[in-house]
Amino acid sequence: MSSRAAAKTKPTDQQADRPARLLAWYDRHRRRLPWRAEAGERADPYRVWLSEIMLQQTTVRAVGPYFEKFLSRWPDVTALGRASLDDVLRMWAGLGYYSRARNLHACAVVVLNNHDGVFPDTEDGLRALPGIGPYTAAAIAAIAFDRRTMPVDGNIERVVTRLYAIEAALPQAKPLIKEMAATLLGPSRAGDKNSRAGDSAQALMDLGATICTPKKPACALCPLNDDCAGHARGDQETFPRKAPKKSGTLRRGAAFVVTRGAELLVRSRPDKGLLGGMTEVPGSQWLAGQADAAALAEAPELKGVTRWHRKSGVVTHVFTHFPLELVVYTANVPPRTRAPDGMRWVPVATLDGEAFPNVMRKAIAHGLDL
DNA sequence: GAGCCGTGGAA
DNA sequence: TTTCCAAGGCT
């Protein structure tokens, strides 16, 4: 009898077997990652938390060096809780989604001050912390504390919607996906714990990252291929279904790269919103439908600046919800020229250590011909 | 619920 | 070149 026929006659057995097949696959093919414990060992909650925050909407490759830098400088949550937000933002610069860095620091402070430096070991307790939403709470609870819960990230959404050929589109399908994902947890043993829930979750993530990929999934290598509804239909790549998204309107603005010898004029952005708390060079507003030259009216007022030099070309950058074009104006002012209110001079030699988002690094490089 | 919030790599 | 998207959370 073929496995296909078996699946038809005994679908219940086939599905009941999935958690075990998934874990067997994981034991053979799991990825070795810096924040992961060795097989059978309990993971360090601090490392799990730090990695989960960094991995939100960010690739494993991009996170690697940042994770090592943070762990080396702040080995535990107590050390991180005692660090300054500015130091954390500087260390985070370049990784994107900067509210994560602010919430990371805020979370460490709460754990240090309100939880004696020990992470809560329940999903609800974790969920209450800054920067920890439904996914991250479930992931930490399962991976670090072996709570029997299945986090649902982009990988698991993809695997599950293919496995069950779920037609409903995201984000409406999330509750259904969560429900179906939980069927891939192994049976509970000893109540809430010792179910290998963390391994089940990481198995699904690894499967999504290495086999059940967004494009051209390697179904032949998948431990669940013989009862995957998407694979049986042949349209597995079309899952998950999602509503089309709209691209933003182009915005334009100006950046002012002002040097005083070997120093650069900078300021800090407001704490919240786009690039919140990060460092920038002075600039105009970024507006849709604005002509390049109009932004010059918003140049900082500096004694000694008789005229601005407009660099040829534009700096382009694409944010999640809009593309941006910046024109760059430069000026060099005499020694001891005062920085305008709210601005400061920093040595060009130490720019790498500043909390510049990438768009600012581009603008500065353009202005300084780096 | 839908919009906001970065960056870099792959196709 | 353009598009997609990668271990989401906040408002």
mmCIF file of C-alpha atoms (C1' of nucleotides) in Angstrom:
data_model
loop_
_atom_site.group_PDB
_atom_site.id
_atom_site.type_symbol
_atom_site.label_atom_id
_atom_site.label_comp_id
_atom_site.label_asym_id
_atom_site.label_seq_id
_atom_site.Cartn_x
_atom_site.Cartn_y
_atom_site.Cartn_z
ATOM 1 C CA MET A 1 0.000 0.000 0.000
ATOM 2 C CA SER A 2 1.359 3.414 -0.896
ATOM 3 C CA SER A 3 1.748 6.129 1.667
ATOM 4 C CA ARG A 4 -0.785 8.187 -0.247
ATOM 5 C CA ALA A 5 -3.363 5.457 0.134
ATOM 6 C CA ALA A 6 -2.470 5.140 3.778
ATOM 7 C CA ALA A 7 -3.023 8.818 4.219
ATOM 8 C CA LYS A 8 -6.482 8.492 2.750
ATOM 9 C CA THR A 9 -7.516 5.543 4.840
ATOM 10 C CA LYS A 10 -5.877 6.604 8.085
ATOM 11 C CA PRO A 11 -5.495 10.368 8.058
ATOM 12 C CA THR A 12 -5.640 10.584 11.817
ATOM 13 C CA ASP A 13 -2.585 8.414 12.320
ATOM 14 C CA GLN A 14 -0.680 10.347 9.703
ATOM 15 C CA GLN A 15 -1.370 13.673 11.353
ATOM 16 C CA ALA A 16 -0.787 12.400 14.857
ATOM 17 C CA ASP A 17 2.665 11.334 13.751
ATOM 18 C CA ARG A 18 3.723 14.797 12.587
ATOM 19 C CA PRO A 19 5.226 16.172 15.812
ATOM 20 C CA ALA A 20 7.491 13.147 16.159
ATOM 21 C CA ARG A 21 8.595 13.259 12.514
ATOM 22 C CA LEU A 22 9.259 16.963 12.866
ATOM 23 C CA LEU A 23 11.436 16.500 15.957
ATOM 24 C CA ALA A 24 13.305 13.592 14.360
ATOM 25 C CA TRP A 25 14.082 15.827 11.389
ATOM 26 C CA TYR A 26 15.174 18.627 13.728
ATOM 27 C CA ASP A 27 17.540 16.336 15.615
ATOM 28 C CA ARG A 28 19.320 15.576 12.345
ATOM 29 C CA HIS A 29 19.186 18.916 10.529
ATOM 30 C CA ARG A 30 18.835 21.717 13.055
ATOM 31 C CA ARG A 31 20.890 24.862 12.477
ATOM 32 C CA ARG A 32 23.692 25.716 14.876
ATOM 33 C CA LEU A 33 23.178 29.344 15.893
ATOM 34 C CA PRO A 34 25.053 31.463 18.456
ATOM 35 C CA TRP A 35 22.018 31.941 20.687
ATOM 36 C CA ARG A 36 20.950 28.311 20.662
ATOM 37 C CA ALA A 37 21.774 25.772 23.355
ATOM 38 C CA GLU A 38 23.290 22.425 22.456
ATOM 39 C CA ALA A 39 20.876 19.549 22.016
ATOM 40 C CA GLY A 40 19.222 18.633 25.282
ATOM 41 C CA GLU A 41 20.498 21.691 27.135
ATOM 42 C CA ARG A 42 18.363 24.509 28.488
ATOM 43 C CA ALA A 43 18.856 27.792 26.623
ATOM 44 C CA ASP A 44 19.819 30.992 28.453
ATOM 45 C CA PRO A 45 16.706 33.211 28.623
ATOM 46 C CA TYR A 46 18.796 36.353 28.153
ATOM 47 C CA ARG A 47 20.320 35.064 24.940
ATOM 48 C CA VAL A 48 16.975 33.810 23.683
ATOM 49 C CA TRP A 49 15.313 37.142 24.419
ATOM 50 C CA LEU A 50 18.129 39.209 22.904
ATOM 51 C CA SER A 51 18.177 37.104 19.752
ATOM 52 C CA GLU A 52 14.392 37.089 19.374
ATOM 53 C CA ILE A 53 14.231 40.886 19.554
ATOM 54 C CA MET A 54 17.040 41.264 17.010
ATOM 55 C CA LEU A 55 15.504 38.669 14.698
ATOM 56 C CA GLN A 56 12.184 40.496 14.402
ATOM 57 C CA GLN A 57 11.852 41.148 10.645
ATOM 58 C CA THR A 58 15.621 40.731 10.369
ATOM 59 C CA THR A 59 17.690 37.966 8.810
ATOM 60 C CA VAL A 60 19.899 35.569 10.760
ATOM 61 C CA ARG A 61 22.890 36.782 8.770
ATOM 62 C CA ALA A 62 22.333 40.437 9.691
ATOM 63 C CA VAL A 63 21.790 39.641 13.374
ATOM 64 C CA GLY A 64 24.920 37.519 13.908
ATOM 65 C CA PRO A 65 27.556 40.253 14.455
ATOM 66 C CA TYR A 66 25.156 42.442 16.450
ATOM 67 C CA PHE A 67 24.302 39.571 18.764
ATOM 68 C CA GLU A 68 27.984 38.913 19.434
ATOM 69 C CA LYS A 69 28.701 42.614 20.040
ATOM 70 C CA PHE A 70 25.837 42.962 22.518
ATOM 71 C CA LEU A 71 26.651 39.749 24.350
ATOM 72 C CA SER A 72 30.293 40.714 24.658
ATOM 73 C CA ARG A 73 29.572 44.168 26.036
ATOM 74 C CA TRP A 74 26.510 43.250 28.121
ATOM 75 C CA PRO A 75 26.774 39.571 29.146
ATOM 76 C CA ASP A 76 23.493 39.508 31.067
ATOM 77 C CA VAL A 77 20.250 41.413 31.494
ATOM 78 C CA THR A 78 21.566 43.171 34.606
ATOM 79 C CA ALA A 79 24.478 44.664 32.694
ATOM 80 C CA LEU A 80 22.166 45.754 29.891
ATOM 81 C CA GLY A 81 19.707 47.256 32.362
ATOM 82 C CA ARG A 82 22.488 49.392 33.814
ATOM 83 C CA ALA A 83 23.692 50.612 30.402
ATOM 84 C CA SER A 84 22.646 53.986 29.019
ATOM 85 C CA LEU A 85 20.063 54.158 26.247
ATOM 86 C CA ASP A 86 22.526 56.139 24.134
ATOM 87 C CA ASP A 87 25.090 53.345 24.342
ATOM 88 C CA VAL A 88 22.445 50.796 23.340
ATOM 89 C CA LEU A 89 21.329 52.921 20.385
ATOM 90 C CA ARG A 90 24.914 53.345 19.209
ATOM 91 C CA MET A 91 25.461 49.600 19.374
ATOM 92 C CA TRP A 92 22.192 48.978 17.521
ATOM 93 C CA ALA A 93 22.887 51.519 14.753
ATOM 94 C CA GLY A 94 22.536 49.930 11.328
ATOM 95 C CA LEU A 95 20.262 47.078 12.348
ATOM 96 C CA GLY A 96 17.023 49.004 11.723
ATOM 97 C CA TYR A 97 13.651 49.275 13.469
ATOM 98 C CA TYR A 98 15.126 51.397 16.237
ATOM 99 C CA SER A 99 12.108 51.212 18.515
ATOM 100 C CA ARG A 100 13.340 47.686 19.162
ATOM 101 C CA ALA A 101 16.518 49.087 20.733
ATOM 102 C CA ARG A 102 14.554 51.501 22.913
ATOM 103 C CA ASN A 103 12.216 48.720 24.028
ATOM 104 C CA LEU A 104 15.151 46.345 24.527
ATOM 105 C CA HIS A 105 16.687 48.766 26.977
ATOM 106 C CA ALA A 106 13.361 49.500 28.656
ATOM 107 C CA CYS A 107 12.733 45.771 29.031
ATOM 108 C CA ALA A 108 16.125 45.187 30.619
ATOM 109 C CA VAL A 109 15.454 47.995 33.087
ATOM 110 C CA VAL A 110 12.082 46.489 34.044
ATOM 111 C CA VAL A 111 13.543 43.003 34.482
ATOM 112 C CA LEU A 112 16.351 44.434 36.594
ATOM 113 C CA ASN A 113 14.219 46.692 38.772
ATOM 114 C CA ASN A 114 10.902 44.825 38.983
ATOM 115 C CA HIS A 115 11.912 41.182 38.579
ATOM 116 C CA ASP A 116 15.229 41.015 40.436
ATOM 117 C CA GLY A 117 17.088 40.594 37.162
ATOM 118 C CA VAL A 118 15.266 37.349 36.323
ATOM 119 C CA PHE A 119 13.022 36.974 33.275
ATOM 120 C CA PRO A 120 9.417 35.880 33.905
ATOM 121 C CA ASP A 121 9.043 32.214 32.935
ATOM 122 C CA THR A 122 5.462 32.357 31.668
ATOM 123 C CA GLU A 123 4.032 33.523 28.366
ATOM 124 C CA ASP A 124 1.770 36.088 30.053
ATOM 125 C CA GLY A 125 4.583 37.421 32.201
ATOM 126 C CA LEU A 126 6.827 37.857 29.184
ATOM 127 C CA ARG A 127 4.044 39.394 27.094
ATOM 128 C CA ALA A 128 3.763 42.260 29.588
ATOM 129 C CA LEU A 129 7.335 43.416 28.945
ATOM 130 C CA PRO A 130 8.247 46.218 26.492
ATOM 131 C CA GLY A 131 8.980 45.008 22.966
ATOM 132 C CA ILE A 132 7.612 41.515 23.605
ATOM 133 C CA GLY A 133 4.466 40.789 21.619
ATOM 134 C CA PRO A 134 2.500 37.579 21.060
ATOM 135 C CA TYR A 135 5.143 35.905 18.926
ATOM 136 C CA THR A 136 8.170 36.746 21.059
ATOM 137 C CA ALA A 137 6.410 35.865 24.324
ATOM 138 C CA ALA A 138 5.508 32.431 22.990
ATOM 139 C CA ALA A 139 8.959 31.906 21.489
ATOM 140 C CA ILE A 140 10.825 32.701 24.713
ATOM 141 C CA ALA A 141 8.356 30.716 26.818
ATOM 142 C CA ALA A 142 8.789 27.660 24.593
ATOM 143 C CA ILE A 143 12.523 27.870 23.878
ATOM 144 C CA ALA A 144 13.886 29.103 27.204
ATOM 145 C CA PHE A 145 11.285 27.689 29.597
ATOM 146 C CA ASP A 146 9.863 24.726 27.709
ATOM 147 C CA ARG A 147 6.308 25.972 28.028
ATOM 148 C CA ARG A 148 3.915 24.089 25.777
ATOM 149 C CA THR A 149 3.033 26.845 23.313
ATOM 150 C CA MET A 150 3.660 27.332 19.603
ATOM 151 C CA PRO A 151 4.895 30.775 18.502
ATOM 152 C CA VAL A 152 3.793 31.793 15.025
ATOM 153 C CA ASP A 153 6.285 33.783 12.973
ATOM 154 C CA GLY A 154 6.578 34.285 9.228
ATOM 155 C CA ASN A 155 8.247 30.906 8.758
ATOM 156 C CA ILE A 156 5.596 29.016 10.662
ATOM 157 C CA GLU A 157 2.794 30.901 8.919
ATOM 158 C CA ARG A 158 4.237 29.729 5.617
ATOM 159 C CA VAL A 159 4.723 26.106 6.659
ATOM 160 C CA VAL A 160 1.281 25.820 8.228
ATOM 161 C CA THR A 161 -0.673 27.541 5.461
ATOM 162 C CA ARG A 162 0.982 25.197 2.964
ATOM 163 C CA LEU A 163 0.508 22.114 5.096
ATOM 164 C CA TYR A 164 -3.223 22.810 5.372
ATOM 165 C CA ALA A 165 -3.658 24.767 2.122
ATOM 166 C CA ILE A 166 -5.290 27.589 4.089
ATOM 167 C CA GLU A 167 -7.102 29.850 1.635
ATOM 168 C CA ALA A 168 -7.834 32.719 4.011
ATOM 169 C CA ALA A 169 -5.481 35.675 3.535
ATOM 170 C CA LEU A 170 -3.227 37.281 6.121
ATOM 171 C CA PRO A 171 -3.656 38.893 8.525
ATOM 172 C CA GLN A 172 -7.241 37.621 8.888
ATOM 173 C CA ALA A 173 -6.017 34.028 8.873
ATOM 174 C CA LYS A 174 -3.782 34.455 11.908
ATOM 175 C CA PRO A 175 -6.108 32.892 14.500
ATOM 176 C CA LEU A 176 -6.694 29.858 12.286
ATOM 177 C CA ILE A 177 -2.976 29.506 11.606
ATOM 178 C CA LYS A 178 -2.237 29.688 15.328
ATOM 179 C CA GLU A 179 -4.757 26.952 15.974
ATOM 180 C CA MET A 180 -3.393 24.659 13.271
ATOM 181 C CA ALA A 181 0.213 25.362 14.268
ATOM 182 C CA ALA A 182 -0.527 24.114 17.786
ATOM 183 C CA THR A 183 -1.360 20.668 16.355
ATOM 184 C CA LEU A 184 2.344 20.304 15.567
ATOM 185 C CA LEU A 185 3.292 20.390 19.246
ATOM 186 C CA GLY A 186 4.130 17.031 20.763
ATOM 187 C CA PRO A 187 1.866 15.551 23.433
ATOM 188 C CA SER A 188 2.302 17.191 26.809
ATOM 189 C CA ARG A 189 4.225 15.315 29.430
ATOM 190 C CA ALA A 190 4.498 16.178 33.111
ATOM 191 C CA GLY A 191 1.852 18.822 32.707
ATOM 192 C CA ASP A 192 3.101 22.030 31.179
ATOM 193 C CA LYS A 193 6.773 21.169 30.746
ATOM 194 C CA ASN A 194 9.118 18.674 29.110
ATOM 195 C CA SER A 195 7.192 18.589 25.863
ATOM 196 C CA ARG A 196 10.111 19.753 23.723
ATOM 197 C CA ALA A 197 7.895 22.669 22.725
ATOM 198 C CA GLY A 198 10.928 24.859 22.061
ATOM 199 C CA ASP A 199 12.411 22.264 19.749
ATOM 200 C CA SER A 200 9.097 21.875 17.943
ATOM 201 C CA ALA A 201 8.950 25.613 17.359
ATOM 202 C CA GLN A 202 12.562 25.854 16.222
ATOM 203 C CA ALA A 203 12.053 22.818 14.024
ATOM 204 C CA LEU A 204 9.238 24.583 12.180
ATOM 205 C CA MET A 205 11.330 27.745 11.862
ATOM 206 C CA ASP A 206 14.302 25.810 10.511
ATOM 207 C CA LEU A 207 12.021 23.947 8.156
ATOM 208 C CA GLY A 208 10.614 27.245 6.895
ATOM 209 C CA ALA A 209 14.058 28.808 6.572
ATOM 210 C CA THR A 210 15.823 25.930 4.821
ATOM 211 C CA ILE A 211 13.207 23.690 3.136
ATOM 212 C CA CYS A 212 9.778 25.335 3.016
ATOM 213 C CA THR A 213 11.196 28.566 1.602
ATOM 214 C CA PRO A 214 9.088 31.367 0.084
ATOM 215 C CA LYS A 215 10.253 30.511 -3.440
ATOM 216 C CA LYS A 216 11.125 27.091 -4.856
ATOM 217 C CA PRO A 217 10.656 25.069 -1.660
ATOM 218 C CA ALA A 218 12.643 21.834 -1.494
ATOM 219 C CA CYS A 219 9.609 19.655 -0.882
ATOM 220 C CA ALA A 220 11.530 16.463 -1.732
ATOM 221 C CA LEU A 221 13.556 16.930 1.451
ATOM 222 C CA CYS A 222 10.622 17.800 3.708
ATOM 223 C CA PRO A 223 9.704 15.392 6.515
ATOM 224 C CA LEU A 224 6.047 16.396 6.147
ATOM 225 C CA ASN A 225 5.765 16.204 2.362
ATOM 226 C CA ASP A 226 3.643 13.061 2.253
ATOM 227 C CA ASP A 227 0.715 14.704 3.897
ATOM 228 C CA CYS A 228 1.115 18.329 2.912
ATOM 229 C CA ALA A 229 -2.063 19.642 1.283
ATOM 230 C CA GLY A 230 -0.196 22.339 -0.607
ATOM 231 C CA HIS A 231 2.327 19.869 -1.999
ATOM 232 C CA ALA A 232 -0.461 17.512 -3.036
ATOM 233 C CA ARG A 233 -2.175 20.346 -4.925
ATOM 234 C CA GLY A 234 1.093 21.480 -6.490
ATOM 235 C CA ASP A 235 0.541 25.157 -5.691
ATOM 236 C CA GLN A 236 2.453 25.250 -2.417
ATOM 237 C CA GLU A 237 4.348 28.353 -3.478
ATOM 238 C CA THR A 238 1.149 30.401 -3.559
ATOM 239 C CA PHE A 239 0.783 30.153 0.213
ATOM 240 C CA PRO A 240 0.408 32.065 2.422
ATOM 241 C CA ARG A 241 -2.263 34.146 0.732
ATOM 242 C CA LYS A 242 -1.928 37.832 1.482
ATOM 243 C CA ALA A 243 -3.548 41.077 0.416
ATOM 244 C CA PRO A 244 -1.437 43.211 -1.959
ATOM 245 C CA LYS A 245 0.285 46.144 -0.325
ATOM 246 C CA LYS A 246 0.648 49.678 -1.605
ATOM 247 C CA SER A 247 3.932 51.481 -2.010
ATOM 248 C CA GLY A 248 4.381 54.942 -0.546
ATOM 249 C CA THR A 249 4.765 58.227 -2.358
ATOM 250 C CA LEU A 250 8.235 59.612 -3.025
ATOM 251 C CA ARG A 251 9.307 62.260 -0.517
ATOM 252 C CA ARG A 252 12.082 64.782 -0.983
ATOM 253 C CA GLY A 253 14.203 66.842 1.359
ATOM 254 C CA ALA A 254 17.637 68.292 2.001
ATOM 255 C CA ALA A 255 20.499 67.314 4.296
ATOM 256 C CA PHE A 256 23.076 69.865 5.438
ATOM 257 C CA VAL A 257 26.585 68.537 5.888
ATOM 258 C CA VAL A 258 28.382 71.257 7.838
ATOM 259 C CA THR A 259 32.013 70.850 8.780
ATOM 260 C CA ARG A 260 34.146 72.888 11.147
ATOM 261 C CA GLY A 261 37.546 71.639 10.171
ATOM 262 C CA ALA A 262 37.552 67.959 11.054
ATOM 263 C CA GLU A 263 34.224 68.112 12.879
ATOM 264 C CA LEU A 264 30.657 67.562 11.706
ATOM 265 C CA LEU A 265 27.468 69.293 12.859
ATOM 266 C CA VAL A 266 24.823 66.832 14.119
ATOM 267 C CA ARG A 267 21.696 66.669 16.254
ATOM 268 C CA SER A 268 19.431 64.002 17.744
ATOM 269 C CA ARG A 269 16.031 63.108 16.338
ATOM 270 C CA PRO A 270 12.944 63.132 18.595
ATOM 271 C CA ASP A 271 12.598 60.049 20.808
ATOM 272 C CA LYS A 272 9.594 58.620 19.008
ATOM 273 C CA GLY A 273 8.644 58.113 15.395
ATOM 274 C CA LEU A 274 10.796 57.567 12.356
ATOM 275 C CA LEU A 275 14.424 56.850 13.320
ATOM 276 C CA GLY A 276 13.506 57.858 16.873
ATOM 277 C CA GLY A 277 16.403 58.841 19.101
ATOM 278 C CA MET A 278 18.988 58.372 16.373
ATOM 279 C CA THR A 279 21.590 60.934 15.318
ATOM 280 C CA GLU A 280 21.301 62.935 12.108
ATOM 281 C CA VAL A 281 22.790 65.877 10.293
ATOM 282 C CA PRO A 282 20.483 68.927 10.163
ATOM 283 C CA GLY A 283 17.927 68.672 7.402
ATOM 284 C CA SER A 284 14.662 69.940 6.018
ATOM 285 C CA GLN A 285 11.329 68.176 6.336
ATOM 286 C CA TRP A 286 10.778 65.228 4.033
ATOM 287 C CA LEU A 287 7.683 66.025 1.998
ATOM 288 C CA ALA A 288 5.886 64.549 -0.958
ATOM 289 C CA GLY A 289 5.685 66.787 -4.011
ATOM 290 C CA GLN A 290 8.401 69.155 -2.819
ATOM 291 C CA ALA A 291 10.937 70.593 -5.226
ATOM 292 C CA ASP A 292 14.607 70.069 -4.409
ATOM 293 C CA ALA A 293 15.546 73.698 -3.964
ATOM 294 C CA ALA A 294 12.625 74.554 -1.687
ATOM 295 C CA ALA A 295 14.265 72.729 1.210
ATOM 296 C CA LEU A 296 17.187 75.159 1.271
ATOM 297 C CA ALA A 297 14.995 77.594 3.182
ATOM 298 C CA GLU A 298 15.232 75.255 6.181
ATOM 299 C CA ALA A 299 19.016 75.363 6.389
ATOM 300 C CA PRO A 300 20.434 75.874 9.913
ATOM 301 C CA GLU A 301 21.480 79.436 10.674
ATOM 302 C CA LEU A 302 25.221 79.598 11.157
ATOM 303 C CA LYS A 303 27.510 82.570 11.356
ATOM 304 C CA GLY A 304 30.191 82.205 8.764
ATOM 305 C CA VAL A 305 28.059 80.454 6.187
ATOM 306 C CA THR A 306 27.873 82.849 3.290
ATOM 307 C CA ARG A 307 26.628 80.348 0.785
ATOM 308 C CA TRP A 308 25.808 76.666 0.545
ATOM 309 C CA HIS A 309 27.428 74.345 -1.932
ATOM 310 C CA ARG A 310 24.946 71.950 -3.470
ATOM 311 C CA LYS A 311 26.485 68.577 -4.165
ATOM 312 C CA SER A 312 25.522 67.150 -7.533
ATOM 313 C CA GLY A 313 23.276 64.146 -7.568
ATOM 314 C CA VAL A 314 20.862 62.916 -4.898
ATOM 315 C CA VAL A 315 20.967 60.412 -2.091
ATOM 316 C CA THR A 316 18.185 57.854 -2.346
ATOM 317 C CA HIS A 317 16.835 55.643 0.398
ATOM 318 C CA VAL A 318 13.794 53.397 0.698
ATOM 319 C CA PHE A 319 11.930 53.061 3.970
ATOM 320 C CA THR A 320 9.225 50.521 4.622
ATOM 321 C CA HIS A 321 6.457 52.888 3.652
ATOM 322 C CA PHE A 322 8.052 55.532 1.393
ATOM 323 C CA PRO A 323 11.066 56.171 -0.834
ATOM 324 C CA LEU A 324 13.211 59.233 -0.102
ATOM 325 C CA GLU A 325 15.426 61.541 -2.163
ATOM 326 C CA LEU A 326 17.803 63.868 -0.365
ATOM 327 C CA VAL A 327 19.817 66.667 -1.904
ATOM 328 C CA VAL A 328 22.966 67.459 0.046
ATOM 329 C CA TYR A 329 24.253 70.933 0.804
ATOM 330 C CA THR A 330 27.695 71.437 2.304
ATOM 331 C CA ALA A 331 29.486 74.295 4.039
ATOM 332 C CA ASN A 332 32.662 74.701 6.053
ATOM 333 C CA VAL A 333 32.659 77.187 8.911
ATOM 334 C CA PRO A 334 35.541 78.893 10.756
ATOM 335 C CA PRO A 335 37.062 77.404 13.935
ATOM 336 C CA ARG A 336 35.106 78.045 17.148
ATOM 337 C CA THR A 337 31.874 78.683 15.261
ATOM 338 C CA ARG A 338 29.017 77.953 17.707
ATOM 339 C CA ALA A 339 26.648 75.083 17.030
ATOM 340 C CA PRO A 340 23.000 76.263 16.835
ATOM 341 C CA ASP A 341 20.691 75.345 19.740
ATOM 342 C CA GLY A 342 20.137 71.583 19.987
ATOM 343 C CA MET A 343 23.068 70.754 17.753
ATOM 344 C CA ARG A 344 26.634 69.690 18.461
ATOM 345 C CA TRP A 345 29.986 69.073 16.822
ATOM 346 C CA VAL A 346 31.426 65.569 16.577
ATOM 347 C CA PRO A 347 34.835 64.574 15.182
ATOM 348 C CA VAL A 348 34.686 63.118 11.717
ATOM 349 C CA ALA A 349 37.160 60.460 12.869
ATOM 350 C CA THR A 350 34.607 58.979 15.302
ATOM 351 C CA LEU A 351 31.536 59.003 13.067
ATOM 352 C CA ASP A 352 31.480 55.200 13.013
ATOM 353 C CA GLY A 353 30.664 55.225 16.718
ATOM 354 C CA GLU A 354 27.663 57.550 16.344
ATOM 355 C CA ALA A 355 24.056 56.360 16.260
ATOM 356 C CA PHE A 356 23.550 57.197 12.594
ATOM 357 C CA PRO A 357 20.879 55.306 10.655
ATOM 358 C CA ASN A 358 21.989 54.229 7.221
ATOM 359 C CA VAL A 359 20.232 57.034 5.406
ATOM 360 C CA MET A 360 22.392 59.499 7.351
ATOM 361 C CA ARG A 361 25.576 57.587 6.622
ATOM 362 C CA LYS A 362 24.692 57.809 2.945
ATOM 363 C CA ALA A 363 24.052 61.551 3.130
ATOM 364 C CA ILE A 364 27.259 62.223 5.063
ATOM 365 C CA ALA A 365 29.321 60.087 2.719
ATOM 366 C CA HIS A 366 27.854 62.006 -0.214
ATOM 367 C CA GLY A 367 28.551 65.364 1.397
ATOM 368 C CA LEU A 368 32.102 64.535 2.440
ATOM 369 C CA ASP A 369 33.009 62.670 -0.762
ATOM 370 C CA LEU A 370 33.802 59.549 1.269
ATOM 371 C "C1'" DG B 1 -7.396 46.875 12.019
ATOM 372 C "C1'" DA B 2 -4.277 49.236 9.327
ATOM 373 C "C1'" DG B 3 -0.379 52.203 9.139
ATOM 374 C "C1'" DC B 4 4.091 53.049 10.915
ATOM 375 C "C1'" DC B 5 8.734 51.482 11.650
ATOM 376 C "C1'" DG B 6 15.014 49.997 8.502
ATOM 377 C "C1'" DT B 7 18.025 47.378 6.272
ATOM 378 C "C1'" DG B 8 20.303 44.285 3.112
ATOM 379 C "C1'" DG B 9 20.113 40.280 0.180
ATOM 380 C "C1'" DA B 10 18.083 37.485 -3.438
ATOM 381 C "C1'" DA B 11 15.685 36.771 -7.714
ATOM 382 C "C1'" DT C 1 15.519 47.603 -11.945
ATOM 383 C "C1'" DT C 2 11.899 46.310 -9.205
ATOM 384 C "C1'" DT C 3 9.896 43.522 -5.942
ATOM 385 C "C1'" DC C 4 9.753 40.758 -2.136
ATOM 386 C "C1'" DC C 5 10.727 39.749 2.300
ATOM 387 C "C1'" DA C 6 13.367 38.216 7.069
ATOM 388 C "C1'" DA C 7 12.260 34.674 14.196
ATOM 389 C "C1'" DG C 8 6.946 41.528 14.689
ATOM 390 C "C1'" DG C 9 5.482 45.228 17.961
ATOM 391 C "C1'" DC C 10 3.158 49.445 18.834
ATOM 392 C "C1'" DT C 11 -0.596 52.672 18.317
#
